[in-house]
Amino acid sequence: MNPAVLLSTLLASPDSGNQGFDLGKMMAIIIASIFVNNFVLSRFLGICPFLGVSKQMDSAIGMGASVIFVMTLATLGSWTVYNFLLVPMGLSYLRTIAFILIIASLVQLVEMILQKFSPALYKALGIFLPLITTNCAILGVAVLNIDEKYSLGYSLVNAIAAGIGFTLALVLMAGLRQKLEMADIPPALKGKPVAFLVAGVMSIAFLGFAGLGG
Amino acid sequence: MSLVKDLTNGIYRENPIFRLALGMCPFLAVTTSVENALGMGAAVIFVLISSNFLVSLFRNLIPSKVRIPCYIVIIATFVTLVDMVMHAYLPELHRSLGIFIPLIVVNCIILGRAEGFASRRPVLNSIADAIGMGTGFTLAMVILASFREILGSGTWLNMNILGTAYQNQPLLIAILAPGAFILLAFILGFFNILEKRRGGSQ
């Protein structure tokens, strides 16, 4: 099949009667997922790793990369299973169970494959992978793609953008927390409270993107 | 005696939010109003009790190697049940909680209690623990939701508290995303001070 035709079929929205894909809509999805509806700071998805892994820059980048990777694969798996298996068989109410099983087995699989074929990458991402199964951002993006009735192409774009948005928030937070180590903080606010306070200020900054990308 | 201890454990001493910092995502997301907080709390309590009950009942049958997938399937089943029942009978609440209903599956409190408590305790204790933890989670949500709803829209459980003059110009940020983070920071700070006072007096 001609790759261009294949691409446009994949990117076509199931609702719009296969009209090909729309670059404007794609840009809107990307900007919305990274900035306007940032997964951490505006949708509150993935707060646990956001607080847990943001103490050091290296681990923040590692976690971000693993999340982007798994999010894309999970979207691919969950979208395919939902639209080609659950919907035709009238089992769409099994969505939640199916998705969480897909994500859990995918994470296991990725872990085993990485361990076998790319020990360097496994060493870098290994410790984050088990944590990712319970990261609600992964299940969140899979469910959101179905709720928004995105086509496979848009879903993948949305997943990658959401992962980038998560990484952006995580890396910014890690940078701020390194400075925070030396700051003079009231004893009652030390640790978690001040981390939430910083997240709140970052969230205010991200509010400034509201309305961008329409 | 130990039943009562298991019941009260989750409410203050090991409160999932203020002490263990579990289940933060739904906690921050649905506390825009007390009504949402109560709805989410009810859903979580139901799933927690049912999953703790089943996990504890089958604790000697589930092989330990595949226990986590088993727990996840049990939890996901009850979440699907809640999702469908809420969709049928409380469509408005279902809409405002939105994506956070299916996301109860990955709420760390529920898997954490299944793994950490119900998998090695008798059925009755597990149910007591589930009620305690669920109530602790709901209480924490109601505390934050009260602050956010009163400051952000001048009402509490849709009752007018601060008057119409305030409602025309409320502190809107309390309902928006930053308000959740900032108010939670101060509540956690308050609990830290409380804990220090207690420690000092002993």
Short mmCIF file of C-alpha atoms in Angstrom, two decimals:
data_model
loop_
_atom_site.label_atom_id
_atom_site.label_comp_id
_atom_site.label_asym_id
_atom_site.label_seq_id
_atom_site.Cartn_x
_atom_site.Cartn_y
_atom_site.Cartn_z
CA MET A 1 0.00 0.00 0.00
CA ASN A 2 1.12 3.51 -0.73
CA PRO A 3 2.55 4.90 2.52
CA ALA A 4 0.87 8.27 2.03
CA VAL A 5 -2.54 6.65 1.66
CA LEU A 6 -1.89 4.44 4.65
CA LEU A 7 -0.89 7.45 6.74
CA SER A 8 -3.96 9.46 5.83
CA THR A 9 -6.27 6.51 6.57
CA LEU A 10 -4.65 6.05 9.94
CA LEU A 11 -4.92 9.73 10.76
CA ALA A 12 -8.52 10.08 9.66
CA SER A 13 -10.98 10.48 12.49
CA PRO A 14 -13.54 7.65 12.69
CA ASP A 15 -16.34 10.19 13.05
CA SER A 16 -15.48 12.47 10.18
CA GLY A 17 -16.06 9.78 7.55
CA ASN A 18 -12.39 9.32 6.62
CA GLN A 19 -11.81 12.82 5.34
CA GLY A 20 -8.07 12.52 5.75
CA PHE A 21 -6.27 14.25 8.52
CA ASP A 22 -6.24 17.85 9.50
CA LEU A 23 -2.95 19.47 10.41
CA GLY A 24 -4.67 22.24 12.35
CA LYS A 25 -6.47 19.76 14.56
CA MET A 26 -3.24 17.90 15.13
CA MET A 27 -1.42 21.07 16.23
CA ALA A 28 -4.33 21.90 18.52
CA ILE A 29 -4.09 18.45 20.13
CA ILE A 30 -0.34 18.79 20.60
CA ILE A 31 -0.50 22.25 22.18
CA ALA A 32 -3.48 21.33 24.33
CA SER A 33 -1.84 18.19 25.68
CA ILE A 34 1.55 19.71 26.39
CA PHE A 35 0.57 23.12 27.75
CA VAL A 36 -3.11 23.93 28.17
CA ASN A 37 -4.29 20.64 29.66
CA ASN A 38 -0.92 19.62 31.01
CA PHE A 39 -1.37 16.15 32.46
CA VAL A 40 0.21 16.89 35.80
CA LEU A 41 -0.52 20.55 36.42
CA SER A 42 -4.03 20.84 35.08
CA ARG A 43 -5.52 17.36 34.81
CA PHE A 44 -3.90 15.96 38.00
CA LEU A 45 -2.74 12.73 36.38
CA GLY A 46 0.53 11.17 37.46
CA ILE A 47 0.99 13.14 40.69
CA CYS A 48 2.74 10.26 42.50
CA PRO A 49 5.76 9.99 40.15
CA PHE A 50 5.69 13.79 39.80
CA LEU A 51 6.43 14.11 43.52
CA GLY A 52 8.36 10.88 43.95
CA VAL A 53 10.88 11.09 41.12
CA SER A 54 11.42 14.84 40.92
CA LYS A 55 14.23 15.06 43.47
CA GLN A 56 17.00 14.62 40.90
CA MET A 57 17.27 15.78 37.31
CA ASP A 58 18.66 12.48 35.96
CA SER A 59 15.86 10.34 37.31
CA ALA A 60 13.28 12.91 36.20
CA ILE A 61 14.49 12.66 32.61
CA GLY A 62 14.62 8.85 32.80
CA MET A 63 11.10 8.66 34.17
CA GLY A 64 9.84 11.10 31.53
CA ALA A 65 11.37 9.09 28.71
CA SER A 66 9.89 5.82 30.01
CA VAL A 67 6.47 7.42 30.36
CA ILE A 68 6.49 8.75 26.78
CA PHE A 69 7.59 5.30 25.55
CA VAL A 70 5.03 3.27 27.48
CA MET A 71 2.25 5.80 26.88
CA THR A 72 2.66 5.53 23.11
CA LEU A 73 2.75 1.72 23.19
CA ALA A 74 -0.19 1.54 25.60
CA THR A 75 -2.25 3.83 23.37
CA LEU A 76 -1.44 1.71 20.34
CA GLY A 77 -2.46 -1.46 22.19
CA SER A 78 -5.55 -0.14 23.92
CA TRP A 79 -6.92 1.70 20.87
CA THR A 80 -6.52 -1.38 18.67
CA VAL A 81 -8.08 -3.74 21.19
CA TYR A 82 -10.97 -1.36 21.90
CA ASN A 83 -11.89 -0.60 18.31
CA PHE A 84 -11.16 -3.96 16.68
CA LEU A 85 -12.05 -6.37 19.48
CA LEU A 86 -14.28 -4.89 22.19
CA VAL A 87 -16.58 -2.72 20.07
CA PRO A 88 -17.33 -5.32 17.35
CA MET A 89 -18.07 -7.92 20.03
CA GLY A 90 -20.26 -5.54 22.05
CA LEU A 91 -17.95 -5.74 25.06
CA SER A 92 -17.07 -2.06 25.40
CA TYR A 93 -18.02 -2.16 29.10
CA LEU A 94 -14.92 -4.31 29.67
CA ARG A 95 -12.80 -1.29 28.72
CA THR A 96 -11.32 -0.60 32.14
CA ILE A 97 -10.34 -4.21 32.81
CA ALA A 98 -8.96 -4.71 29.31
CA PHE A 99 -6.89 -1.52 29.39
CA ILE A 100 -5.30 -2.13 32.77
CA LEU A 101 -4.36 -5.67 31.75
CA ILE A 102 -2.89 -4.41 28.46
CA ILE A 103 -0.83 -1.80 30.29
CA ALA A 104 0.39 -4.21 32.97
CA SER A 105 1.42 -6.89 30.48
CA LEU A 106 2.95 -4.31 28.15
CA VAL A 107 5.14 -2.96 30.92
CA GLN A 108 6.29 -6.50 31.76
CA LEU A 109 7.00 -7.19 28.09
CA VAL A 110 8.93 -3.97 27.56
CA GLU A 111 10.95 -4.72 30.66
CA MET A 112 11.88 -8.20 29.43
CA ILE A 113 12.67 -7.06 25.88
CA LEU A 114 14.84 -4.19 27.09
CA GLN A 115 16.67 -6.46 29.51
CA LYS A 116 17.48 -8.89 26.70
CA PHE A 117 18.31 -6.57 23.82
CA SER A 118 19.36 -3.25 25.25
CA PRO A 119 20.95 -3.60 28.69
CA ALA A 120 22.11 0.02 28.60
CA LEU A 121 18.59 1.35 28.11
CA TYR A 122 17.30 -1.17 30.65
CA LYS A 123 19.76 0.11 33.19
CA ALA A 124 18.61 3.67 32.55
CA LEU A 125 14.85 3.03 32.56
CA GLY A 126 14.65 -0.26 34.48
CA ILE A 127 13.80 1.05 37.92
CA PHE A 128 11.01 3.26 36.58
CA LEU A 129 9.19 0.63 34.56
CA PRO A 130 7.47 -1.25 37.44
CA LEU A 131 6.28 2.09 38.83
CA ILE A 132 4.61 2.95 35.55
CA THR A 133 1.84 0.33 35.79
CA THR A 134 0.21 2.27 38.59
CA ASN A 135 0.84 5.64 36.95
CA CYS A 136 -2.66 6.91 36.29
CA ALA A 137 -1.44 9.09 33.41
CA ILE A 138 -1.00 5.98 31.23
CA LEU A 139 -4.49 4.61 31.81
CA GLY A 140 -5.74 8.20 31.71
CA VAL A 141 -4.47 8.88 28.20
CA ALA A 142 -5.86 5.55 26.94
CA VAL A 143 -9.32 6.34 28.34
CA LEU A 144 -9.23 9.97 27.16
CA ASN A 145 -8.44 8.92 23.59
CA ILE A 146 -11.50 6.68 23.55
CA ASP A 147 -13.71 9.33 25.18
CA GLU A 148 -12.61 11.95 22.63
CA LYS A 149 -13.21 9.44 19.78
CA TYR A 150 -9.76 10.14 18.32
CA SER A 151 -8.54 8.08 15.37
CA LEU A 152 -5.43 5.96 15.84
CA GLY A 153 -3.20 8.67 14.41
CA TYR A 154 -4.60 11.41 16.63
CA SER A 155 -4.49 9.06 19.61
CA LEU A 156 -0.79 8.41 19.10
CA VAL A 157 -0.08 12.11 18.63
CA ASN A 158 -2.07 12.85 21.78
CA ALA A 159 -0.19 10.17 23.74
CA ILE A 160 3.23 11.46 22.71
CA ALA A 161 2.24 15.06 23.44
CA ALA A 162 0.82 14.10 26.83
CA GLY A 163 4.06 12.27 27.62
CA ILE A 164 6.08 15.32 26.62
CA GLY A 165 3.85 17.50 28.81
CA PHE A 166 4.40 15.13 31.75
CA THR A 167 8.16 15.16 31.17
CA LEU A 168 8.19 18.95 30.92
CA ALA A 169 6.42 19.33 34.26
CA LEU A 170 8.65 16.71 35.87
CA VAL A 171 11.90 18.25 34.62
CA LEU A 172 10.85 21.78 35.60
CA MET A 173 9.92 20.49 39.06
CA ALA A 174 13.25 18.68 39.42
CA GLY A 175 15.13 21.87 38.57
CA LEU A 176 13.13 23.86 41.09
CA ARG A 177 13.53 21.24 43.82
CA GLN A 178 17.30 21.23 43.45
CA LYS A 179 17.28 24.95 44.20
CA LEU A 180 14.76 24.41 46.98
CA GLU A 181 17.25 22.21 48.85
CA MET A 182 19.21 25.32 49.81
CA ALA A 183 16.26 27.61 50.42
CA ASP A 184 15.18 28.73 53.88
CA ILE A 185 11.75 27.12 54.34
CA PRO A 186 9.53 27.28 57.45
CA PRO A 187 9.98 23.92 59.21
CA ALA A 188 6.28 23.04 59.03
CA LEU A 189 6.30 23.30 55.23
CA LYS A 190 9.47 21.25 54.65
CA GLY A 191 9.20 18.25 52.35
CA LYS A 192 5.85 17.51 50.72
CA PRO A 193 3.98 20.76 51.54
CA VAL A 194 6.54 22.98 49.86
CA ALA A 195 6.61 20.65 46.84
CA PHE A 196 2.84 21.12 46.47
CA LEU A 197 3.25 24.88 46.90
CA VAL A 198 5.80 24.96 44.07
CA ALA A 199 3.51 22.80 41.94
CA GLY A 200 0.72 25.29 42.60
CA VAL A 201 2.84 28.21 41.42
CA MET A 202 3.85 26.25 38.30
CA SER A 203 0.20 25.47 37.72
CA ILE A 204 -0.62 29.19 37.85
CA ALA A 205 2.04 29.77 35.20
CA PHE A 206 0.51 27.04 33.01
CA LEU A 207 -2.92 28.69 33.39
CA GLY A 208 -1.47 31.40 31.19
CA PHE A 209 -1.62 28.99 28.26
CA ALA A 210 -5.41 28.71 28.54
CA GLY A 211 -7.11 29.53 25.27
CA LEU A 212 -3.96 28.81 23.25
CA GLY A 213 -4.55 26.51 20.28
CA GLY A 214 -8.31 26.97 20.56
CA MET B 1 -10.61 -4.73 70.25
CA SER B 2 -8.33 -5.25 67.28
CA LEU B 3 -11.30 -4.75 64.94
CA VAL B 4 -11.84 -1.26 66.35
CA LYS B 5 -8.13 -0.58 66.00
CA ASP B 6 -8.18 -1.64 62.33
CA LEU B 7 -11.24 0.52 61.79
CA THR B 8 -9.80 3.72 63.25
CA ASN B 9 -6.31 3.18 61.87
CA GLY B 10 -7.11 4.67 58.47
CA ILE B 11 -8.97 7.68 59.77
CA TYR B 12 -6.15 9.48 61.51
CA ARG B 13 -3.02 7.47 62.38
CA GLU B 14 -2.46 6.15 58.85
CA ASN B 15 -4.68 8.52 56.92
CA PRO B 16 -4.02 7.67 53.26
CA ILE B 17 -3.75 11.32 52.22
CA PHE B 18 -2.21 13.18 55.13
CA ARG B 19 0.06 10.41 56.42
CA LEU B 20 0.81 8.02 53.55
CA ALA B 21 0.32 10.42 50.58
CA LEU B 22 -1.46 7.77 48.50
CA GLY B 23 -4.20 8.39 45.96
CA MET B 24 -3.24 12.00 45.30
CA CYS B 25 -4.52 12.24 41.72
CA PRO B 26 -8.26 11.74 42.29
CA PHE B 27 -7.89 13.58 45.59
CA LEU B 28 -6.71 16.77 43.89
CA ALA B 29 -8.90 16.44 40.82
CA VAL B 30 -12.37 15.85 42.23
CA THR B 31 -12.26 18.21 45.22
CA THR B 32 -13.73 21.14 43.31
CA SER B 33 -16.96 20.71 45.26
CA VAL B 34 -18.07 18.81 48.38
CA GLU B 35 -20.66 16.97 46.32
CA ASN B 36 -18.01 15.54 43.98
CA ALA B 37 -15.83 14.64 46.95
CA LEU B 38 -18.65 12.70 48.62
CA GLY B 39 -19.50 10.91 45.37
CA MET B 40 -15.90 9.91 44.79
CA GLY B 41 -15.57 8.90 48.44
CA ALA B 42 -18.61 6.62 48.20
CA ALA B 43 -17.24 4.99 45.04
CA VAL B 44 -13.83 4.42 46.61
CA ILE B 45 -15.30 3.04 49.86
CA PHE B 46 -17.42 0.56 47.90
CA VAL B 47 -14.52 -0.64 45.74
CA LEU B 48 -12.20 -0.80 48.75
CA ILE B 49 -14.60 -2.88 50.87
CA SER B 50 -15.45 -5.26 48.02
CA SER B 51 -11.86 -5.79 46.90
CA ASN B 52 -10.53 -6.19 50.45
CA PHE B 53 -13.33 -8.71 51.13
CA LEU B 54 -12.57 -10.82 48.04
CA VAL B 55 -8.80 -10.63 48.38
CA SER B 56 -9.00 -11.65 52.02
CA LEU B 57 -11.46 -14.46 51.22
CA PHE B 58 -9.19 -15.93 48.55
CA ARG B 59 -5.91 -15.11 50.26
CA ASN B 60 -4.95 -18.79 50.60
CA LEU B 61 -6.00 -19.70 47.05
CA ILE B 62 -4.23 -17.03 45.00
CA PRO B 63 -0.66 -18.12 44.15
CA SER B 64 1.73 -15.43 45.32
CA LYS B 65 3.46 -15.16 41.91
CA VAL B 66 0.36 -13.94 40.09
CA ARG B 67 -1.22 -12.12 43.01
CA ILE B 68 -0.85 -8.57 41.67
CA PRO B 69 -2.64 -9.29 38.34
CA CYS B 70 -5.35 -11.10 40.31
CA TYR B 71 -5.84 -8.12 42.61
CA ILE B 72 -5.96 -5.75 39.64
CA VAL B 73 -8.65 -7.83 37.93
CA ILE B 74 -10.72 -7.96 41.14
CA ILE B 75 -10.41 -4.19 41.60
CA ALA B 76 -11.16 -3.45 37.93
CA THR B 77 -14.32 -5.57 38.09
CA PHE B 78 -15.74 -3.55 40.96
CA VAL B 79 -14.69 -0.27 39.35
CA THR B 80 -16.56 -1.25 36.19
CA LEU B 81 -19.59 -2.03 38.36
CA VAL B 82 -19.44 1.41 40.02
CA ASP B 83 -18.95 3.05 36.63
CA MET B 84 -22.06 1.42 35.17
CA VAL B 85 -24.28 1.96 38.22
CA MET B 86 -23.25 5.61 38.52
CA HIS B 87 -23.77 6.14 34.80
CA ALA B 88 -27.30 4.73 35.07
CA TYR B 89 -28.53 6.36 38.28
CA LEU B 90 -26.37 9.46 38.85
CA PRO B 91 -25.51 10.65 35.33
CA GLU B 92 -24.68 14.18 36.45
CA LEU B 93 -22.17 13.07 39.09
CA HIS B 94 -20.78 10.58 36.58
CA ARG B 95 -20.16 13.40 34.12
CA SER B 96 -18.43 15.68 36.61
CA LEU B 97 -16.18 12.90 37.96
CA GLY B 98 -15.52 11.83 34.35
CA ILE B 99 -12.28 10.01 33.73
CA PHE B 100 -11.55 9.61 37.43
CA ILE B 101 -14.12 6.84 37.80
CA PRO B 102 -12.21 4.34 35.61
CA LEU B 103 -9.01 5.65 37.17
CA ILE B 104 -10.05 4.29 40.59
CA VAL B 105 -8.38 1.11 39.30
CA VAL B 106 -4.94 2.68 39.58
CA ASN B 107 -5.66 4.42 42.88
CA CYS B 108 -2.70 3.24 44.97
CA ILE B 109 -4.77 3.12 48.18
CA ILE B 110 -6.86 0.21 46.94
CA LEU B 111 -4.04 -1.94 45.57
CA GLY B 112 -1.92 -0.95 48.57
CA ARG B 113 -4.53 -2.19 51.07
CA ALA B 114 -5.12 -5.39 49.09
CA GLU B 115 -1.41 -6.16 49.06
CA GLY B 116 -0.44 -4.75 52.43
CA PHE B 117 -3.41 -5.74 54.57
CA ALA B 118 -6.14 -7.93 53.07
CA SER B 119 -3.75 -10.51 51.60
CA ARG B 120 -2.74 -11.72 55.07
CA ARG B 121 -5.59 -10.87 57.45
CA PRO B 122 -9.01 -12.42 58.17
CA VAL B 123 -12.08 -11.22 56.29
CA LEU B 124 -13.65 -9.16 59.10
CA ASN B 125 -10.45 -7.24 59.85
CA SER B 126 -9.99 -6.52 56.16
CA ILE B 127 -13.48 -5.08 55.89
CA ALA B 128 -12.88 -2.94 58.98
CA ASP B 129 -9.62 -1.72 57.49
CA ALA B 130 -11.36 -0.91 54.19
CA ILE B 131 -14.07 1.09 55.95
CA GLY B 132 -11.46 2.99 57.96
CA MET B 133 -9.20 3.75 55.01
CA GLY B 134 -12.13 4.71 52.79
CA THR B 135 -13.54 7.00 55.45
CA GLY B 136 -10.13 8.58 56.03
CA PHE B 137 -9.79 9.23 52.30
CA THR B 138 -13.31 10.67 52.07
CA LEU B 139 -12.77 12.87 55.13
CA ALA B 140 -9.57 14.24 53.65
CA MET B 141 -11.35 14.95 50.36
CA VAL B 142 -14.23 16.69 52.14
CA ILE B 143 -11.79 18.90 54.10
CA LEU B 144 -10.01 20.10 50.96
CA ALA B 145 -13.25 20.31 48.97
CA SER B 146 -14.84 22.47 51.70
CA PHE B 147 -12.00 24.98 51.51
CA ARG B 148 -12.09 25.01 47.72
CA GLU B 149 -15.86 25.26 47.39
CA ILE B 150 -16.32 27.92 50.08
CA LEU B 151 -13.46 30.08 48.79
CA GLY B 152 -14.03 29.40 45.10
CA SER B 153 -17.77 29.67 44.78
CA GLY B 154 -19.02 30.82 48.20
CA THR B 155 -21.12 27.70 48.78
CA TRP B 156 -20.89 24.47 50.77
CA LEU B 157 -22.70 21.44 49.37
CA ASN B 158 -24.50 23.95 47.10
CA MET B 159 -25.75 25.94 50.16
CA ASN B 160 -25.04 29.64 50.04
CA ILE B 161 -22.47 30.43 52.76
CA LEU B 162 -20.73 33.67 51.98
CA GLY B 163 -23.63 35.56 50.37
CA THR B 164 -24.32 36.68 46.83
CA ALA B 165 -21.96 39.66 47.05
CA TYR B 166 -19.05 37.23 47.47
CA GLN B 167 -20.37 34.90 44.81
CA ASN B 168 -20.18 37.66 42.23
CA GLN B 169 -16.45 37.96 42.81
CA PRO B 170 -15.21 34.73 44.40
CA LEU B 171 -11.60 33.67 44.84
CA LEU B 172 -11.79 31.76 41.58
CA ILE B 173 -8.30 30.29 41.81
CA ALA B 174 -9.39 27.99 44.65
CA ILE B 175 -11.52 25.99 42.21
CA LEU B 176 -8.92 26.01 39.44
CA ALA B 177 -5.98 23.60 39.43
CA PRO B 178 -3.46 25.79 41.33
CA GLY B 179 -5.85 26.22 44.23
CA ALA B 180 -5.83 22.47 44.88
CA PHE B 181 -2.04 22.33 45.10
CA ILE B 182 -1.66 25.47 47.24
CA LEU B 183 -4.48 24.73 49.70
CA LEU B 184 -3.25 21.14 50.11
CA ALA B 185 0.23 22.49 50.86
CA PHE B 186 -1.15 24.58 53.72
CA ILE B 187 -3.32 21.75 55.06
CA LEU B 188 -0.31 19.41 55.10
CA GLY B 189 1.73 22.12 56.81
CA PHE B 190 -0.99 22.48 59.45
CA PHE B 191 -0.90 18.72 60.11
CA ASN B 192 2.89 18.89 60.45
CA ILE B 193 2.56 21.57 63.13
CA LEU B 194 -0.13 19.51 64.89
CA GLU B 195 2.11 16.46 64.86
CA LYS B 196 5.05 18.44 66.24
CA ARG B 197 2.89 19.78 69.11
CA ARG B 198 1.82 16.25 69.97
CA GLY B 199 5.39 14.99 69.81
CA GLY B 200 6.57 17.83 72.05
CA SER B 201 3.99 17.23 74.76
CA GLN B 202 4.80 13.54 75.14
#
